[in-house]
mmCIF file of C-alpha atoms in Angstrom:
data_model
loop_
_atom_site.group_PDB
_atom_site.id
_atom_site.type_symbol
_atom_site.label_atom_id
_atom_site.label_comp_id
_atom_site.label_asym_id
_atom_site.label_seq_id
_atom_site.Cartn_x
_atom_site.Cartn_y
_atom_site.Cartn_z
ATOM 1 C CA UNK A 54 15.859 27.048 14.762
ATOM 2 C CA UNK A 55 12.700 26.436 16.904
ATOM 3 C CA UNK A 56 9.507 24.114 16.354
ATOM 4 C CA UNK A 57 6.508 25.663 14.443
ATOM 5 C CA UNK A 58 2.834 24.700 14.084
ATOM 6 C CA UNK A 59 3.892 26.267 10.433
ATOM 7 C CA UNK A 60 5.041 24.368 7.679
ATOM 8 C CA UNK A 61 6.972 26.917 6.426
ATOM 9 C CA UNK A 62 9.351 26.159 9.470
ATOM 10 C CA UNK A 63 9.214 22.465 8.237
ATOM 11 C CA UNK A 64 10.306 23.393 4.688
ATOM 12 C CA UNK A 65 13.353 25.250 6.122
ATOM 13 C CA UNK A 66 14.279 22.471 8.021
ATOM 14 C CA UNK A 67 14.170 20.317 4.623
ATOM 15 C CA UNK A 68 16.255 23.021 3.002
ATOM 16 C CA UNK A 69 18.429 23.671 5.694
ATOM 17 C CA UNK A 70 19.428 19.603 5.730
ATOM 18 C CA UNK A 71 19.592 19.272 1.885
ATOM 19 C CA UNK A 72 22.120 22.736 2.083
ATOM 20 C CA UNK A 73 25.610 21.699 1.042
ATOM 21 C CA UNK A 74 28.722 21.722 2.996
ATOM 22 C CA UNK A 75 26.131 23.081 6.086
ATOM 23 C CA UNK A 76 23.516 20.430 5.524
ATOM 24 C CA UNK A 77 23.329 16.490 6.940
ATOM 25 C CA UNK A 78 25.888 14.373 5.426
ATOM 26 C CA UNK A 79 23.141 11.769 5.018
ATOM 27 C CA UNK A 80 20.182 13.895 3.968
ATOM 28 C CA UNK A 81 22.667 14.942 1.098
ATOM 29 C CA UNK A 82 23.273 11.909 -0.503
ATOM 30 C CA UNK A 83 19.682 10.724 -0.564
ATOM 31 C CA UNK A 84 17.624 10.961 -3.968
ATOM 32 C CA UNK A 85 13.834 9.919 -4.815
ATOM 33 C CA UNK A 86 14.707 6.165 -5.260
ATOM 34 C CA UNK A 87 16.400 5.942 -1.790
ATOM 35 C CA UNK A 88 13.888 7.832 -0.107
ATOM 36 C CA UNK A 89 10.591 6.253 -2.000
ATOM 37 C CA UNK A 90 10.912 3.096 0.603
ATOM 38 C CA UNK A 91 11.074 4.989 3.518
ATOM 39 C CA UNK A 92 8.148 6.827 2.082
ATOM 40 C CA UNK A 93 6.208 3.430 1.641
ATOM 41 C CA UNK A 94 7.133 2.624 5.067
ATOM 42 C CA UNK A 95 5.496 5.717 6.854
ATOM 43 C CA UNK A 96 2.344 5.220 4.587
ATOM 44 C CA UNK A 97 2.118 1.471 6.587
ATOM 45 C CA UNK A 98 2.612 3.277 10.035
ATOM 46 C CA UNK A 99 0.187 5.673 9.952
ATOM 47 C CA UNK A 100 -2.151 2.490 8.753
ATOM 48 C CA UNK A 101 -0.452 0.798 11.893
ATOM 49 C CA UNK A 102 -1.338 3.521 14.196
ATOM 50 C CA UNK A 103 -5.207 3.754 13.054
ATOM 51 C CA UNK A 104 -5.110 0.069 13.131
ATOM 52 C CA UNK A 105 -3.678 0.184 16.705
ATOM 53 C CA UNK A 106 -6.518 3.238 17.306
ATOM 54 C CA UNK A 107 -3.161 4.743 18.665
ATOM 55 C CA UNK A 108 -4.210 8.385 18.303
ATOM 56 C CA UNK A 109 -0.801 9.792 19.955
ATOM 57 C CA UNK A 110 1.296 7.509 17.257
ATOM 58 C CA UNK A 111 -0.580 8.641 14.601
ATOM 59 C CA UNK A 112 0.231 11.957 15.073
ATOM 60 C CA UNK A 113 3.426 11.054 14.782
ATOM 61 C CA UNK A 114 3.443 8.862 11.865
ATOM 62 C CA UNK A 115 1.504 11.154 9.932
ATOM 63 C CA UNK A 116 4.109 13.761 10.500
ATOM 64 C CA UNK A 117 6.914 11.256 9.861
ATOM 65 C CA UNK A 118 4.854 10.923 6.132
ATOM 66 C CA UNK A 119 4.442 14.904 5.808
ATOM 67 C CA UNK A 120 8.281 15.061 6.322
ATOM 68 C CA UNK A 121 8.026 12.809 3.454
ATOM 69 C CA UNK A 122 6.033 14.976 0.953
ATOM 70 C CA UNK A 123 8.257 17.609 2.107
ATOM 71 C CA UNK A 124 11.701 15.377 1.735
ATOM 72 C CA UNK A 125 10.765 14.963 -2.272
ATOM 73 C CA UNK A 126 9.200 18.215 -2.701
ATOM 74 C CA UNK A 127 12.583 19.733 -1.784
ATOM 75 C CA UNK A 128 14.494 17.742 -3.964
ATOM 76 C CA UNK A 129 12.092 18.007 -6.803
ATOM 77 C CA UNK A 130 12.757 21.549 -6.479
ATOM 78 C CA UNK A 131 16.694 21.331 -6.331
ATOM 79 C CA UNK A 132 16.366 19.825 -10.092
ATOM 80 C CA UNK A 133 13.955 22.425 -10.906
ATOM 81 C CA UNK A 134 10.734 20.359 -11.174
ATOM 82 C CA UNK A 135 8.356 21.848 -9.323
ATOM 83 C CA UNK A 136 7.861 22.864 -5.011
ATOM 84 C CA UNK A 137 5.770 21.945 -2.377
ATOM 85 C CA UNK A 138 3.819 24.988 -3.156
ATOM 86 C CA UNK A 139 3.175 23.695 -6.856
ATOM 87 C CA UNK A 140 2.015 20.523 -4.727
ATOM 88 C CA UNK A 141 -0.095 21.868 -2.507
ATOM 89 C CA UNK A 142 -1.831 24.095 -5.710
ATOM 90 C CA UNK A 143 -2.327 20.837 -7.521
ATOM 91 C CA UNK A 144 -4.220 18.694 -5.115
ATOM 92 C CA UNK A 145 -6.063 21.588 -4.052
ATOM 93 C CA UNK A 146 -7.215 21.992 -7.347
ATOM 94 C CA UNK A 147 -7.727 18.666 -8.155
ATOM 95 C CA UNK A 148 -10.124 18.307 -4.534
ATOM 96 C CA UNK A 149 -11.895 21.649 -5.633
ATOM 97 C CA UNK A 150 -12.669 20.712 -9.170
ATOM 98 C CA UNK A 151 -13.134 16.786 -8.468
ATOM 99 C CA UNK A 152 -16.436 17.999 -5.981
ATOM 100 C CA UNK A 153 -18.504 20.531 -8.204
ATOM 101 C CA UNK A 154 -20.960 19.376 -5.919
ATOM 102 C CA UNK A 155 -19.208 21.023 -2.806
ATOM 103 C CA UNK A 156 -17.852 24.061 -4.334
ATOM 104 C CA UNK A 157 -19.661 24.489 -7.634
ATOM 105 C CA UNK A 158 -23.446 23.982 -8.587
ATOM 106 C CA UNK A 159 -23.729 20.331 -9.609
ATOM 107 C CA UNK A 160 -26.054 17.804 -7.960
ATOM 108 C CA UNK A 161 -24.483 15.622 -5.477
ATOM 109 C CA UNK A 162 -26.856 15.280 -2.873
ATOM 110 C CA UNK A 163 -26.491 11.060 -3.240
ATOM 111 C CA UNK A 164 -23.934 8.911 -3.257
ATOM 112 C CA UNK A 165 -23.765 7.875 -7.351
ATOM 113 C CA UNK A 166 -23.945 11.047 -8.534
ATOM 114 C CA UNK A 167 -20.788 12.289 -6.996
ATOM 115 C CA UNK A 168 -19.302 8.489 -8.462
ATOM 116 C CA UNK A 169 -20.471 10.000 -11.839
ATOM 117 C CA UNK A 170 -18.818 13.682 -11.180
ATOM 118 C CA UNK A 171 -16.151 11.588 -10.229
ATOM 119 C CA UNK A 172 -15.068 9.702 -13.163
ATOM 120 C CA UNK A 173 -15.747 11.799 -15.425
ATOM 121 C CA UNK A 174 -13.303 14.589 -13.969
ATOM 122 C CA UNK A 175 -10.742 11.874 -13.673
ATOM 123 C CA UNK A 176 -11.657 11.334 -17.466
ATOM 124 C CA UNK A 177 -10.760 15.003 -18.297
ATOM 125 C CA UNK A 178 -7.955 15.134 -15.865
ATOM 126 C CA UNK A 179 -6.416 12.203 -17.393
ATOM 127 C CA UNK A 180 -6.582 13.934 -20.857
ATOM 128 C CA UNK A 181 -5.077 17.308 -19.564
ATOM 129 C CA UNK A 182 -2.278 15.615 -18.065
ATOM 130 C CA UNK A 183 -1.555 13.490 -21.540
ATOM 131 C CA UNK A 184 -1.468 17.183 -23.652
ATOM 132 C CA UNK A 185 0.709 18.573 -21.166
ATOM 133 C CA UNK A 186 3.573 15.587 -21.567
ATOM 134 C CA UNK A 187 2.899 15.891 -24.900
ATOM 135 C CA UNK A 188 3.554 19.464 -25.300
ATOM 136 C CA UNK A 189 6.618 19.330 -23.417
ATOM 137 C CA UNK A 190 8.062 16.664 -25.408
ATOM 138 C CA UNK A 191 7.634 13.656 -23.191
ATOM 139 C CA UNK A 192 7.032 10.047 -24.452
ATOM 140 C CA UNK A 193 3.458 8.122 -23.855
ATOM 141 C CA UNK A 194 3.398 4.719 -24.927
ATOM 142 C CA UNK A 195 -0.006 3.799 -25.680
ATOM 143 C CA UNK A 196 -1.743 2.992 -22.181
ATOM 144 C CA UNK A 197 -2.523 -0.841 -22.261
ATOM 145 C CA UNK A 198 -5.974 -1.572 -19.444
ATOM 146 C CA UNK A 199 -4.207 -2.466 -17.008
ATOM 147 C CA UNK A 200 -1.875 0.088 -16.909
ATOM 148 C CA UNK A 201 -4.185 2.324 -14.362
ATOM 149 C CA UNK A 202 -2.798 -0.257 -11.813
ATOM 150 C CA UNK A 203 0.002 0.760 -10.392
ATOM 151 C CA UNK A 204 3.133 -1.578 -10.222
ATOM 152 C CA UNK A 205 4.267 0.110 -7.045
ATOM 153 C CA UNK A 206 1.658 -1.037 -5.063
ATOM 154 C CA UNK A 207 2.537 -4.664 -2.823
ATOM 155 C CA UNK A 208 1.746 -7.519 -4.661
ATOM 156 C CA UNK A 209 -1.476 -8.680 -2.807
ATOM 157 C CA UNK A 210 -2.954 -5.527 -2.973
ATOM 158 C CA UNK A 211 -1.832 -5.271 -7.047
ATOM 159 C CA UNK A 212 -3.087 -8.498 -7.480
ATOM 160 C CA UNK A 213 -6.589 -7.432 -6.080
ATOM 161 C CA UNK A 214 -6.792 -3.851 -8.291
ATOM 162 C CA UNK A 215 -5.760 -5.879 -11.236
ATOM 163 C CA UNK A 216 -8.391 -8.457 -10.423
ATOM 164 C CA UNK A 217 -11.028 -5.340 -10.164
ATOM 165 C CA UNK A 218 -9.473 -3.922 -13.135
ATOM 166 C CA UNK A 219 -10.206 -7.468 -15.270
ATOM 167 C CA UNK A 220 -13.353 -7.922 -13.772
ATOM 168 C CA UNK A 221 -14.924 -4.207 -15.590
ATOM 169 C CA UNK A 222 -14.808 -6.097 -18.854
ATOM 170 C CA UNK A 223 -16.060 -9.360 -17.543
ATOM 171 C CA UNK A 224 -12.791 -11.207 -17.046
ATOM 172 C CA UNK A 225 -13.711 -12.661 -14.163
ATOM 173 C CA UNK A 226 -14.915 -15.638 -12.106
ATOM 174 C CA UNK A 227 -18.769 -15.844 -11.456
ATOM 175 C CA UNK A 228 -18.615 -16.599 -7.638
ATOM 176 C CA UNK A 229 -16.576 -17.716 -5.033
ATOM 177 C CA UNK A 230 -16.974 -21.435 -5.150
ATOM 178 C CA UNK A 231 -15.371 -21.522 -8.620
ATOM 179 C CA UNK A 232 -12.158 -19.340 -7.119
ATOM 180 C CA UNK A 233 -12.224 -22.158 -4.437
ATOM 181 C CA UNK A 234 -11.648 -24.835 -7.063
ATOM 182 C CA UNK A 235 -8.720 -23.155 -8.804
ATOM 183 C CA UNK A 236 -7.142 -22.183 -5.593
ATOM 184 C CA UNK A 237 -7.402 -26.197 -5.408
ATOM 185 C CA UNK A 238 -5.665 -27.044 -8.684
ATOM 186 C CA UNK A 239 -3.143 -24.060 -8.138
ATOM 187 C CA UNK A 240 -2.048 -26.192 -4.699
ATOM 188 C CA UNK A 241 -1.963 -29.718 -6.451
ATOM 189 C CA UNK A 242 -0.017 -27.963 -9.371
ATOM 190 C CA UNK A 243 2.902 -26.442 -5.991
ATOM 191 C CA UNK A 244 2.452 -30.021 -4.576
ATOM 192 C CA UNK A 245 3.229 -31.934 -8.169
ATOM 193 C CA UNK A 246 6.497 -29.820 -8.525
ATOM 194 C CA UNK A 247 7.192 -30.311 -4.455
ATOM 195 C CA UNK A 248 6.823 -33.660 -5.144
ATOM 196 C CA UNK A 249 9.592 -34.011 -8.283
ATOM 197 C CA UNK A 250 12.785 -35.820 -7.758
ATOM 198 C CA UNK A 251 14.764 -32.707 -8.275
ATOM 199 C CA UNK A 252 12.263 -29.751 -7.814
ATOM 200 C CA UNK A 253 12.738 -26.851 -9.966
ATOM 201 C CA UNK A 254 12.576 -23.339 -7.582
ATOM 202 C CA UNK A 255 11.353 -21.094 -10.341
ATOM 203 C CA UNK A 256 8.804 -23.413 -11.434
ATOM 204 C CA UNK A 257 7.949 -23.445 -7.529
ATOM 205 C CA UNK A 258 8.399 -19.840 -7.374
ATOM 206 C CA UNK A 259 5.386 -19.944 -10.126
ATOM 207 C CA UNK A 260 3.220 -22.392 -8.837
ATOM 208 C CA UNK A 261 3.336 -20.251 -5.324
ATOM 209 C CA UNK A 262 2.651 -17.114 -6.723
ATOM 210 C CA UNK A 263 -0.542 -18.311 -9.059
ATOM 211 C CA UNK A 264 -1.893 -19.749 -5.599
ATOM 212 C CA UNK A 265 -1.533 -15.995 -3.618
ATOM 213 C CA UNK A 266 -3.130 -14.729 -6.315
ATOM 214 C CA UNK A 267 -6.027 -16.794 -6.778
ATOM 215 C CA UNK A 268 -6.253 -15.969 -2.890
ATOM 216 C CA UNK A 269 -6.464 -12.561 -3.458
ATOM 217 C CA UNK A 270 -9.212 -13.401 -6.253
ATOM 218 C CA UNK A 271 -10.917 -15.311 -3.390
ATOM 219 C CA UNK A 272 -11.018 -12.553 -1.034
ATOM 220 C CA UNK A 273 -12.235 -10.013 -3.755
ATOM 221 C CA UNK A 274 -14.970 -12.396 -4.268
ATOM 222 C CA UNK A 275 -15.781 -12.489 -0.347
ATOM 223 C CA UNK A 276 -15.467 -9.103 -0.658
ATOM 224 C CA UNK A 277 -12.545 -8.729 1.637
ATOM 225 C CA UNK A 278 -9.239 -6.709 1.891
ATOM 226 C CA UNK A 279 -6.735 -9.497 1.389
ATOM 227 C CA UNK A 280 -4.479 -7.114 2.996
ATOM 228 C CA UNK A 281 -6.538 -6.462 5.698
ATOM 229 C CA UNK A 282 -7.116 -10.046 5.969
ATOM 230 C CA UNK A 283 -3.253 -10.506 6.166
ATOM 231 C CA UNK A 284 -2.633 -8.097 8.768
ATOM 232 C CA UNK A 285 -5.255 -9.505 11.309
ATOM 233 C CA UNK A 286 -3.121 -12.822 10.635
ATOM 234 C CA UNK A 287 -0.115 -11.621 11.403
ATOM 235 C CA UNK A 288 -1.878 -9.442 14.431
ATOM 236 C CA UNK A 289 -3.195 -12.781 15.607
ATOM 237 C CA UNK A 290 0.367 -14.331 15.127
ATOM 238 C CA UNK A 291 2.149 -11.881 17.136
ATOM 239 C CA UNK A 292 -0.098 -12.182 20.435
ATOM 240 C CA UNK A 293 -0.604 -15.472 20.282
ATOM 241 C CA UNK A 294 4.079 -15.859 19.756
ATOM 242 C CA UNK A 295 3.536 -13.353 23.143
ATOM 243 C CA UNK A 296 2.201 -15.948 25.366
ATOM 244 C CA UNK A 297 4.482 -18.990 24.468
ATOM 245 C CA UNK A 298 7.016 -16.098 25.231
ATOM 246 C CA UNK A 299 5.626 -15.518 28.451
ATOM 247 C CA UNK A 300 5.421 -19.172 28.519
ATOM 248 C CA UNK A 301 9.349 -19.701 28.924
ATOM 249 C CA UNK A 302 9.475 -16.806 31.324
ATOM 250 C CA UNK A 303 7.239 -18.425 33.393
ATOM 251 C CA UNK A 304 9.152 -21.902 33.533
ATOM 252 C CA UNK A 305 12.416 -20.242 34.336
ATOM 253 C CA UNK A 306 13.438 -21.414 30.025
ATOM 254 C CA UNK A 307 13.900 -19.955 26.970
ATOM 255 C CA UNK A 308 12.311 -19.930 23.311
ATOM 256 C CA UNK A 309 15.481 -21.444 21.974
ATOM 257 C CA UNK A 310 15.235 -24.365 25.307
ATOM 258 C CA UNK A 311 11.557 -25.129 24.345
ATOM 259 C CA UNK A 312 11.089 -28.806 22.303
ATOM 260 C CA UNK A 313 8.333 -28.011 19.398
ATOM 261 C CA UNK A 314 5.417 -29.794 21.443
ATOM 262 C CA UNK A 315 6.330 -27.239 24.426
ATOM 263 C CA UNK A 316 5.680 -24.171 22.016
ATOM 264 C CA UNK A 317 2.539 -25.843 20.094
ATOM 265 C CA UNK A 318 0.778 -26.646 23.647
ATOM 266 C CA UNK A 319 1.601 -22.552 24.551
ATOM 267 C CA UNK A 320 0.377 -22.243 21.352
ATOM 268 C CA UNK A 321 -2.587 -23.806 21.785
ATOM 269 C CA UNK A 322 -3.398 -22.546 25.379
ATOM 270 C CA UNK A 323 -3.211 -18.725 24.045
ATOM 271 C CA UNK A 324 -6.108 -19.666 21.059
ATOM 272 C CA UNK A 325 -8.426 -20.414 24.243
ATOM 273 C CA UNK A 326 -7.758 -16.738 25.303
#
């Protein structure tokens, strides 16, 4: 079999690897719940590579997330759900009918009328989708109003969309400064339990996570990716941890040699960069 600019070739590789007895041992045994955190992993490395502005790696990683679609496509299909083709009719539908301004005759020449379109499709969509489970015998629990966040998304960014979510009905802080104080008494309510005789972990556990998420509120408020916000941290973290690596190199040691003041003064010296 031979490379393709097709992704017809790419199904048949799917197929060809999810064949039994002929297919990959490994590929075989895989099913949508061990493949879903691979699938959450490519999603992060194609935001790596744009991130990086590593145009040659994102071609890659967005290929490593196709294979994805493709991966549960194919097995969707093996338990006669549906195939990429049913996929690829869906969203394409979805894009064509979602912009009436694009492809039909409605006015969307600014920005808030298309917002408008917008929901209001979604609104439709949304009731489609309900009389379709329902006709084919499938359970729907009464949707609570948070239940349009996802729980599959990570925490920080969950705790933001449910923040958003809260906010629509006026659930919410009214600016930042106020966030700022309950961040305060979330971290004297983690110190008070830090500071018991014989500290409880799931009451810490608590404590901890009411403080990340009045962090996230915070950064809402700033009006700031909290993820974002994260992963210039850790960005910062890494090349900064570079040069008290380069550091030891350079005086003949090791990380594991160098006393704590050693790596805070290389610590310090790469902030100046």
């Amino acid at each position: 079999m031979t490379p393709s600019r097709d992704i017809t070739r790419l199904i048949e590789i799917m197929a060809a690897l999810r064949t039994p007895v002929t297919g990959c041992p490994w590929d075989l045994e895989q099913s949508f719940e061990t493949i879903a955190p691979y699938t959450l992993e490519e999603a992060y490395e194609v935001a790596d590579a744009i991130a990086q502005k590593d145009y040659l790696n994102l071609r890659e990683e967005l290929g490593d997330l196709l294979l994805q679609v493709v991966y549960h496509a194919r097995m969707a299909e093996e338990d006669d759900h549906f195939d990429f083709a049913d996929v690829v009719e869906g969203v394409t539908r979805k894009m064509i009918r979602r912009h009436p301004h694009v492809f039909g005759d409605e006015d969307g020449k600014k920005a808030e009328h298309v917002k408008g379109i917008w929901e209001r499709i979604k609104a439709e969509e949304k009731a489609e989708k309900r009389a379709e489970r329902e006709a084919l015998g499938l359970a729907e629990r009464e949707a609570g109003f948070l239940d349009e966040v996802p729980t599959a998304f990570p925490s920080l960014q969950e705790a933001d969309k449910l923040q958003r979510r809260a906010s629509k009905v006026g659930f919410d802080w009214n600016n930042a400064h106020l966030v700022l104080d309950k961040i305060r008494e979330e971290t004297l309510e983690l110190d008070e339990e830090l500071q018991k005789d014989a500290p409880d972990k799931a009451r810490i556990t608590d404590e901890l996570g009411d403080t990340l998420f009045a962090l996230a509120n915070l950064a809402r408020h700033l009006d700031i990716d909290p993820e974002e916000a994260l992963r210039r941290t850790n960005r910062k973290f890494r090349k900064r941890f570079s040069e008290i690596e380069k550091h030891a190199k350079a005086t003949a040691t090791t990380l594991d040699a160098m006393t704590l003041d050693e790596m805070e003064a290389a610590w310090q010296a790469a902030k100046k960069l």
